[in-house]
Amino acid sequence: MTHPQSDEAVLHPETLAIRAGRETSQYREHSQSLQLTSSFTFDTAEEAAALFAGQVEGYTYSRFTNPTVSAFQQRLAALEGGERAIATSSGMAAIQAVMLTFLKTGDHVVSSRSLFGSTTNLLSGVLARFGVETTFVDPTDTAAWADAVRPTTRLFFLETPSNPLTEVADIAAIAQVAHAHDCLMVVDNCFCSPALQQPLALGADLVVHSATKYLDGHGRVLGGAVVGADRLVEQVYLHVRTAGPTMAAFNAWVLLSGLETLYLRMERQCASAARLAAWLEAHPSVERVYYPGLPSHPQHVLAMRQQKAGGAVVSFVVKGGREAAWRVVDTVQVISRTANLGDVKSTITHPASTTHARITPEARQAAGIVEGLLRLAVGLEHPDDLQHDLAAGLG
């Protein structure tokens, strides 16, 4: 059964992160129950037929209906200000589900050129093989989005801030362009999470997440999600139901606990990131720092209007290219050497040889992924310890 809720419209998001979207059993457990079952039973054949036909609400098969997953979907939708969410097995599964739901052979996508490497490969590789063309544009140049539109354009896609250069795109302005051409506007909100940014309120039609990152916050499980209006999410749900890129119940249960601390974690991580970004910007071995919270960031004013804080990811270019950058990575003792982000443990990676290694050198160059670039995802350790750890490799 669905747990009775207070009027969510009057609750603060910090409360919704803990209280929204609970599904309880007849035992009335206080914590969210974990329903590890592949299928559900029915009292009669008539009831089964009604459930499978969608004539009544209930649970049939965990590929597309599970109480624990439903609780996660309801809670995330409340935090994003969306009518509905559908959970998937990973962030990339969420993006793929959106693309395969709304695109067909002959369609055209306008996308930011500054994307996670796998997203770029999905658009320029996988979808291209099925006759879907993509034009990649500068995410910060709103006019470029309008100029790229064709009669066959169906969808705009961007992530903001971008991975790894934290470029900030004007969601509201680009959404106006998309809607003027009857296109869907899809925003990857992974870097900010709903704690810092709500793209739907700014005009986006759908929000996608890698729940693996900040929504979990502890590096434990994989997950993804699509959030938006019910009429759009219903179409994505039908694709997920058929194709099966489903979130496991256990993963949803873990992610629900992650959401409970999301706002506290993001507040502390953003504060530490801002402090480290300022220190790195003044360091003689650092050529450039990319962090929306710094006044030197090209889209700082926009970021402070669109986001509640600068975020917890700081990217910076070390003088000396790959050799110098790898020296920093190899020297750290506290910070984890891994390509994941959004964890309570700080992580560092060299994008050109990890997250963006599979895209062409030309695409990396166009996206600004230079050999001296490092991406630091700031966790919950004391910022003094993180600064000391980085200083050892920077010299």
Short mmCIF file of C-alpha atoms in Angstrom, two decimals:
data_model
loop_
_atom_site.label_atom_id
_atom_site.label_comp_id
_atom_site.label_asym_id
_atom_site.label_seq_id
_atom_site.Cartn_x
_atom_site.Cartn_y
_atom_site.Cartn_z
CA MET A 1 0.00 0.00 0.00
CA THR A 2 1.05 3.60 -0.46
CA HIS A 3 2.01 5.27 2.78
CA PRO A 4 -0.23 8.26 3.61
CA GLN A 5 1.61 11.50 2.87
CA SER A 6 1.23 15.09 3.96
CA ASP A 7 0.50 17.61 1.21
CA GLU A 8 3.82 17.53 -0.64
CA ALA A 9 3.24 21.03 -1.98
CA VAL A 10 3.82 22.50 1.48
CA LEU A 11 6.80 20.36 2.46
CA HIS A 12 10.41 21.44 2.03
CA PRO A 13 12.59 19.29 -0.26
CA GLU A 14 14.76 18.19 2.69
CA THR A 15 11.59 16.65 4.18
CA LEU A 16 10.47 15.13 0.89
CA ALA A 17 13.85 13.44 0.54
CA ILE A 18 13.03 11.49 3.69
CA ARG A 19 9.24 11.22 3.69
CA ALA A 20 8.02 11.18 0.08
CA GLY A 21 7.31 7.99 -1.82
CA ARG A 22 7.01 5.25 0.78
CA GLU A 23 5.39 1.92 -0.04
CA THR A 24 4.60 -0.14 3.07
CA SER A 25 3.30 -3.65 3.60
CA GLN A 26 0.63 -4.92 5.96
CA TYR A 27 3.30 -4.98 8.68
CA ARG A 28 3.50 -1.16 8.69
CA GLU A 29 7.30 -1.10 8.88
CA HIS A 30 8.89 2.28 9.66
CA SER A 31 11.76 1.95 7.18
CA GLN A 32 11.22 1.26 3.51
CA SER A 33 10.68 -2.44 2.91
CA LEU A 34 12.76 -4.33 0.37
CA GLN A 35 10.61 -6.50 -1.91
CA LEU A 36 13.00 -9.05 -3.41
CA THR A 37 10.65 -10.98 -5.64
CA SER A 38 10.49 -11.56 -9.37
CA SER A 39 6.71 -11.83 -9.49
CA PHE A 40 3.52 -11.26 -7.49
CA THR A 41 0.52 -13.54 -6.97
CA PHE A 42 -3.17 -12.91 -7.62
CA ASP A 43 -6.33 -13.98 -5.84
CA THR A 44 -8.18 -14.75 -9.08
CA ALA A 45 -7.64 -15.00 -12.82
CA GLU A 46 -9.91 -11.98 -13.21
CA GLU A 47 -7.66 -9.91 -10.92
CA ALA A 48 -4.57 -10.97 -12.89
CA ALA A 49 -6.20 -9.98 -16.16
CA ALA A 50 -7.19 -6.56 -14.79
CA LEU A 51 -3.68 -5.91 -13.45
CA PHE A 52 -1.96 -6.87 -16.68
CA ALA A 53 -4.42 -4.77 -18.68
CA GLY A 54 -3.70 -1.75 -16.49
CA GLN A 55 -7.33 -1.48 -15.42
CA VAL A 56 -6.36 -1.49 -11.74
CA GLU A 57 -3.17 -0.52 -9.95
CA GLY A 58 -0.94 -3.18 -8.47
CA TYR A 59 2.15 -5.29 -8.95
CA THR A 60 2.62 -8.13 -11.41
CA TYR A 61 6.25 -8.63 -12.38
CA SER A 62 9.36 -6.84 -11.12
CA ARG A 63 10.67 -6.03 -14.58
CA PHE A 64 8.21 -3.14 -14.58
CA THR A 65 6.30 -3.09 -11.25
CA ASN A 66 7.88 -3.42 -7.82
CA PRO A 67 6.93 -1.61 -4.58
CA THR A 68 10.51 -0.69 -3.62
CA VAL A 69 11.27 0.68 -7.08
CA SER A 70 7.95 2.55 -7.05
CA ALA A 71 8.89 4.22 -3.77
CA PHE A 72 12.16 5.44 -5.25
CA GLN A 73 10.38 6.72 -8.37
CA GLN A 74 7.80 8.60 -6.33
CA ARG A 75 10.41 10.22 -4.10
CA LEU A 76 12.67 11.31 -6.94
CA ALA A 77 9.71 12.73 -8.88
CA ALA A 78 8.76 14.79 -5.82
CA LEU A 79 12.30 16.14 -5.47
CA GLU A 80 12.53 17.08 -9.16
CA GLY A 81 9.05 18.61 -9.23
CA GLY A 82 7.91 16.09 -11.84
CA GLU A 83 4.64 14.25 -12.13
CA ARG A 84 6.28 10.86 -12.53
CA ALA A 85 9.59 9.02 -12.74
CA ILE A 86 10.70 5.72 -14.20
CA ALA A 87 13.78 4.02 -12.80
CA THR A 88 16.33 2.18 -14.95
CA SER A 89 19.36 -0.04 -14.44
CA SER A 90 21.89 2.78 -14.98
CA GLY A 91 22.17 6.38 -16.09
CA MET A 92 23.08 5.33 -19.62
CA ALA A 93 20.04 3.03 -19.67
CA ALA A 94 17.90 6.06 -18.81
CA ILE A 95 19.36 8.11 -21.66
CA GLN A 96 19.02 5.21 -24.09
CA ALA A 97 15.41 4.64 -23.03
CA VAL A 98 14.55 8.27 -23.78
CA MET A 99 16.26 8.16 -27.17
CA LEU A 100 14.65 4.89 -28.25
CA THR A 101 11.25 6.04 -27.02
CA PHE A 102 11.08 9.34 -28.88
CA LEU A 103 13.37 8.89 -31.91
CA LYS A 104 13.16 6.88 -35.12
CA THR A 105 15.16 6.48 -38.32
CA GLY A 106 15.47 9.80 -40.11
CA ASP A 107 15.13 11.92 -36.96
CA HIS A 108 17.66 14.52 -35.89
CA VAL A 109 19.00 15.47 -32.44
CA VAL A 110 20.66 18.70 -31.37
CA SER A 111 23.02 17.95 -28.52
CA SER A 112 25.61 19.67 -26.43
CA ARG A 113 29.11 18.73 -27.58
CA SER A 114 30.18 18.63 -23.92
CA LEU A 115 28.92 15.28 -22.70
CA PHE A 116 29.94 12.22 -20.76
CA GLY A 117 31.91 10.06 -23.20
CA SER A 118 29.41 7.20 -23.29
CA THR A 119 26.58 9.61 -24.10
CA THR A 120 28.57 10.95 -27.04
CA ASN A 121 29.17 7.40 -28.25
CA LEU A 122 25.49 6.54 -27.91
CA LEU A 123 24.50 9.50 -30.09
CA SER A 124 27.28 9.43 -32.67
CA GLY A 125 27.77 5.66 -32.76
CA VAL A 126 24.81 3.52 -31.73
CA LEU A 127 21.96 5.81 -32.79
CA ALA A 128 23.77 6.85 -35.96
CA ARG A 129 23.80 3.19 -37.06
CA PHE A 130 20.00 3.26 -36.94
CA GLY A 131 19.70 6.43 -38.98
CA VAL A 132 19.38 9.04 -36.23
CA GLU A 133 21.63 12.03 -36.90
CA THR A 134 23.06 14.32 -34.23
CA THR A 135 24.48 17.82 -34.49
CA PHE A 136 26.77 18.74 -31.60
CA VAL A 137 26.86 22.39 -30.56
CA ASP A 138 28.48 24.63 -27.96
CA PRO A 139 26.15 24.25 -24.95
CA THR A 140 26.71 27.85 -23.86
CA ASP A 141 25.78 29.38 -27.25
CA THR A 142 21.98 29.52 -27.35
CA ALA A 143 22.01 30.81 -30.94
CA ALA A 144 23.96 27.72 -32.03
CA TRP A 145 21.10 25.50 -30.82
CA ALA A 146 18.64 27.44 -32.96
CA ASP A 147 20.95 27.40 -35.98
CA ALA A 148 21.31 23.61 -35.79
CA VAL A 149 17.58 22.87 -35.98
CA ARG A 150 16.32 21.01 -39.06
CA PRO A 151 12.80 20.04 -40.14
CA THR A 152 13.59 16.54 -38.81
CA THR A 153 14.84 17.69 -35.38
CA ARG A 154 12.89 16.00 -32.61
CA LEU A 155 14.96 16.34 -29.46
CA PHE A 156 17.46 18.63 -27.67
CA PHE A 157 19.85 17.00 -25.21
CA LEU A 158 22.29 18.58 -22.78
CA GLU A 159 23.95 18.08 -19.43
CA THR A 160 24.58 21.09 -17.26
CA PRO A 161 27.02 21.53 -15.70
CA SER A 162 28.85 19.45 -18.28
CA ASN A 163 31.22 16.58 -17.61
CA PRO A 164 34.06 17.36 -16.99
CA LEU A 165 34.46 21.08 -17.80
CA THR A 166 31.41 22.24 -15.80
CA GLU A 167 30.10 24.35 -18.67
CA VAL A 168 26.72 25.78 -17.73
CA ALA A 169 23.97 25.96 -20.35
CA ASP A 170 20.98 28.30 -20.06
CA ILE A 171 18.20 25.74 -19.61
CA ALA A 172 15.33 28.22 -19.85
CA ALA A 173 16.63 29.88 -23.01
CA ILE A 174 17.43 26.61 -24.79
CA ALA A 175 14.05 25.17 -23.77
CA GLN A 176 12.36 28.12 -25.46
CA VAL A 177 14.25 27.34 -28.67
CA ALA A 178 13.34 23.65 -28.44
CA HIS A 179 9.66 24.31 -27.87
CA ALA A 180 9.51 26.92 -30.64
CA HIS A 181 10.47 24.07 -32.99
CA ASP A 182 8.22 21.49 -31.31
CA CYS A 183 11.18 19.55 -29.92
CA LEU A 184 11.58 17.77 -26.61
CA MET A 185 14.12 19.26 -24.22
CA VAL A 186 16.02 16.64 -22.18
CA VAL A 187 18.49 17.61 -19.43
CA ASP A 188 20.99 15.37 -17.66
CA ASN A 189 20.92 16.66 -14.07
CA CYS A 190 23.57 14.27 -12.75
CA PHE A 191 26.16 16.86 -11.63
CA CYS A 192 23.71 18.98 -9.65
CA SER A 193 20.98 16.60 -8.52
CA PRO A 194 17.61 18.09 -7.52
CA ALA A 195 19.30 19.45 -4.40
CA LEU A 196 20.94 22.16 -6.53
CA GLN A 197 18.89 22.41 -9.72
CA GLN A 198 15.40 21.60 -11.04
CA PRO A 199 15.49 21.64 -14.86
CA LEU A 200 11.75 20.93 -15.15
CA ALA A 201 10.98 24.22 -13.42
CA LEU A 202 13.23 25.97 -15.96
CA GLY A 203 11.39 24.54 -18.97
CA ALA A 204 12.90 21.11 -19.59
CA ASP A 205 10.48 18.35 -20.61
CA LEU A 206 12.45 15.43 -19.18
CA VAL A 207 15.28 15.06 -16.67
CA VAL A 208 17.61 12.07 -16.72
CA HIS A 209 19.83 10.89 -13.89
CA SER A 210 22.67 8.57 -13.22
CA ALA A 211 21.40 7.69 -9.77
CA THR A 212 24.75 5.95 -9.29
CA LYS A 213 26.24 9.36 -8.52
CA TYR A 214 24.87 11.87 -6.00
CA LEU A 215 21.47 10.25 -5.51
CA ASP A 216 23.18 7.24 -3.94
CA GLY A 217 26.15 9.23 -2.73
CA HIS A 218 28.09 6.25 -1.40
CA GLY A 219 29.26 4.46 -4.52
CA ARG A 220 27.25 1.33 -3.75
CA VAL A 221 24.90 0.56 -6.64
CA LEU A 222 24.07 1.47 -10.22
CA GLY A 223 20.84 3.14 -11.20
CA GLY A 224 19.21 5.65 -13.51
CA ALA A 225 15.95 7.52 -13.84
CA VAL A 226 13.80 9.63 -16.15
CA VAL A 227 11.53 12.29 -14.62
CA GLY A 228 8.88 14.51 -16.19
CA ALA A 229 5.23 14.84 -17.09
CA ASP A 230 3.14 11.68 -16.82
CA ARG A 231 2.26 11.71 -20.55
CA LEU A 232 5.96 11.56 -21.48
CA VAL A 233 7.18 9.23 -18.74
CA GLU A 234 4.37 6.80 -19.57
CA GLN A 235 5.90 6.37 -23.04
CA VAL A 236 9.34 5.75 -21.54
CA TYR A 237 7.78 3.30 -19.08
CA LEU A 238 6.27 1.30 -21.95
CA HIS A 239 9.71 1.06 -23.55
CA VAL A 240 11.36 -0.03 -20.27
CA ARG A 241 8.58 -2.55 -19.66
CA THR A 242 9.23 -4.14 -23.04
CA ALA A 243 13.00 -3.77 -23.41
CA GLY A 244 13.84 -4.48 -19.78
CA PRO A 245 16.59 -2.01 -18.67
CA THR A 246 15.04 -2.21 -15.23
CA MET A 247 16.24 -1.04 -11.83
CA ALA A 248 16.67 -3.88 -9.36
CA ALA A 249 14.63 -3.68 -6.17
CA PHE A 250 17.73 -3.90 -4.01
CA ASN A 251 19.31 -0.98 -5.85
CA ALA A 252 16.15 1.09 -5.39
CA TRP A 253 16.19 0.29 -1.67
CA VAL A 254 19.80 1.48 -1.38
CA LEU A 255 19.07 4.61 -3.42
CA LEU A 256 16.14 5.50 -1.17
CA SER A 257 18.51 5.68 1.78
CA GLY A 258 20.89 7.77 -0.31
CA LEU A 259 18.17 10.32 -1.04
CA GLU A 260 17.56 10.77 2.68
CA THR A 261 20.95 12.44 3.10
CA LEU A 262 21.21 14.11 -0.33
CA TYR A 263 20.65 17.68 0.81
CA LEU A 264 23.05 17.48 3.76
CA ARG A 265 25.74 15.85 1.64
CA MET A 266 25.46 18.34 -1.20
CA GLU A 267 25.65 21.32 1.14
CA ARG A 268 28.91 20.11 2.70
CA GLN A 269 30.45 18.83 -0.54
CA CYS A 270 29.73 22.08 -2.39
CA ALA A 271 31.29 24.14 0.41
CA SER A 272 34.45 22.03 0.34
CA ALA A 273 34.58 22.13 -3.47
CA ALA A 274 34.34 25.92 -3.49
CA ARG A 275 37.21 26.16 -1.01
CA LEU A 276 39.43 23.78 -3.00
CA ALA A 277 38.59 25.50 -6.30
CA ALA A 278 39.77 28.85 -4.93
CA TRP A 279 42.98 27.27 -3.62
CA LEU A 280 43.69 25.51 -6.93
CA GLU A 281 43.08 28.70 -8.90
CA ALA A 282 45.85 30.40 -6.94
CA HIS A 283 48.30 27.47 -7.22
CA PRO A 284 51.33 28.13 -9.48
CA SER A 285 51.21 24.60 -10.97
CA VAL A 286 47.60 24.96 -12.11
CA GLU A 287 46.90 26.54 -15.48
CA ARG A 288 43.11 26.81 -15.19
CA VAL A 289 40.23 25.84 -12.91
CA TYR A 290 36.71 25.01 -14.06
CA TYR A 291 34.16 25.51 -11.28
CA PRO A 292 30.82 27.36 -11.65
CA GLY A 293 31.10 28.80 -8.15
CA LEU A 294 34.20 30.82 -9.04
CA PRO A 295 33.71 34.37 -10.35
CA SER A 296 36.25 33.51 -13.08
CA HIS A 297 33.96 30.83 -14.53
CA PRO A 298 32.53 32.06 -17.87
CA GLN A 299 28.96 31.20 -16.84
CA HIS A 300 29.28 32.08 -13.14
CA VAL A 301 26.37 34.54 -13.12
CA LEU A 302 24.09 32.09 -14.94
CA ALA A 303 25.13 29.24 -12.65
CA MET A 304 24.36 31.23 -9.53
CA ARG A 305 20.92 32.06 -10.95
CA GLN A 306 20.18 28.52 -12.15
CA GLN A 307 21.81 26.49 -9.37
CA LYS A 308 21.73 26.78 -5.58
CA ALA A 309 25.52 26.31 -5.35
CA GLY A 310 28.54 25.70 -7.55
CA GLY A 311 28.41 21.92 -7.24
CA ALA A 312 30.90 19.38 -5.92
CA VAL A 313 32.97 18.78 -9.08
CA VAL A 314 36.12 20.81 -9.72
CA SER A 315 38.08 20.29 -12.93
CA PHE A 316 41.51 21.82 -13.40
CA VAL A 317 44.35 21.82 -15.92
CA VAL A 318 47.82 21.07 -14.57
CA LYS A 319 50.80 22.69 -16.25
CA GLY A 320 52.93 20.04 -17.96
CA GLY A 321 50.28 17.99 -19.77
CA ARG A 322 49.58 14.30 -19.21
CA GLU A 323 52.83 13.60 -17.36
CA ALA A 324 52.13 16.25 -14.74
CA ALA A 325 48.46 15.30 -14.47
CA TRP A 326 49.26 11.61 -13.99
CA ARG A 327 51.79 12.55 -11.31
CA VAL A 328 49.02 14.20 -9.30
CA VAL A 329 46.78 11.15 -9.72
CA ASP A 330 49.56 8.75 -8.75
CA THR A 331 50.62 10.77 -5.71
CA VAL A 332 47.30 11.13 -3.85
CA GLN A 333 46.90 9.01 -0.74
CA VAL A 334 43.48 10.11 0.56
CA ILE A 335 41.59 10.78 -2.67
CA SER A 336 40.45 7.68 -4.56
CA ARG A 337 41.73 7.02 -8.07
CA THR A 338 38.49 6.11 -9.82
CA ALA A 339 36.31 7.45 -12.63
CA ASN A 340 33.11 7.51 -10.56
CA LEU A 341 31.83 10.69 -8.92
CA GLY A 342 29.18 11.76 -6.44
CA ASP A 343 30.59 9.66 -3.61
CA VAL A 344 31.19 10.64 0.01
CA LYS A 345 34.77 9.65 -0.79
CA SER A 346 36.57 12.20 -2.98
CA THR A 347 37.67 10.86 -6.36
CA ILE A 348 40.08 11.99 -9.05
CA THR A 349 40.42 10.94 -12.67
CA HIS A 350 42.21 11.91 -15.88
CA PRO A 351 39.30 12.28 -18.35
CA ALA A 352 41.37 12.05 -21.56
CA SER A 353 42.51 8.53 -20.67
CA THR A 354 39.42 7.29 -18.79
CA THR A 355 35.88 8.70 -19.11
CA HIS A 356 36.52 10.26 -22.54
CA ALA A 357 39.13 7.82 -23.87
CA ARG A 358 36.75 6.13 -26.32
CA ILE A 359 35.82 9.27 -28.23
CA THR A 360 38.06 10.49 -31.03
CA PRO A 361 41.00 12.80 -30.31
CA GLU A 362 39.28 15.41 -32.48
CA ALA A 363 36.11 15.21 -30.39
CA ARG A 364 38.13 15.46 -27.19
CA GLN A 365 39.94 18.51 -28.50
CA ALA A 366 36.67 20.16 -29.53
CA ALA A 367 35.23 19.46 -26.09
CA GLY A 368 38.29 20.90 -24.33
CA ILE A 369 39.44 17.58 -22.86
CA VAL A 370 43.17 18.39 -22.87
CA GLU A 371 45.93 16.11 -21.58
CA GLY A 372 46.55 18.18 -18.45
CA LEU A 373 42.92 18.10 -17.34
CA LEU A 374 41.93 16.42 -14.08
CA ARG A 375 38.43 16.02 -12.62
CA LEU A 376 38.09 16.13 -8.85
CA ALA A 377 34.78 15.08 -7.32
CA VAL A 378 34.83 16.38 -3.76
CA GLY A 379 33.49 14.16 -1.01
CA LEU A 380 32.94 14.58 2.71
CA GLU A 381 36.51 14.38 3.98
CA HIS A 382 37.91 17.45 5.71
CA PRO A 383 38.96 19.94 3.01
CA ASP A 384 42.33 20.50 4.72
CA ASP A 385 43.19 16.84 4.19
CA LEU A 386 42.13 16.97 0.55
CA GLN A 387 44.19 20.12 -0.06
CA HIS A 388 47.26 18.54 1.53
CA ASP A 389 46.77 15.41 -0.58
CA LEU A 390 46.63 17.38 -3.82
CA ALA A 391 49.52 19.64 -2.85
CA ALA A 392 51.89 16.68 -2.68
CA GLY A 393 51.44 15.95 -6.39
CA LEU A 394 51.26 19.55 -7.55
CA GLY A 395 54.60 20.39 -5.97
#
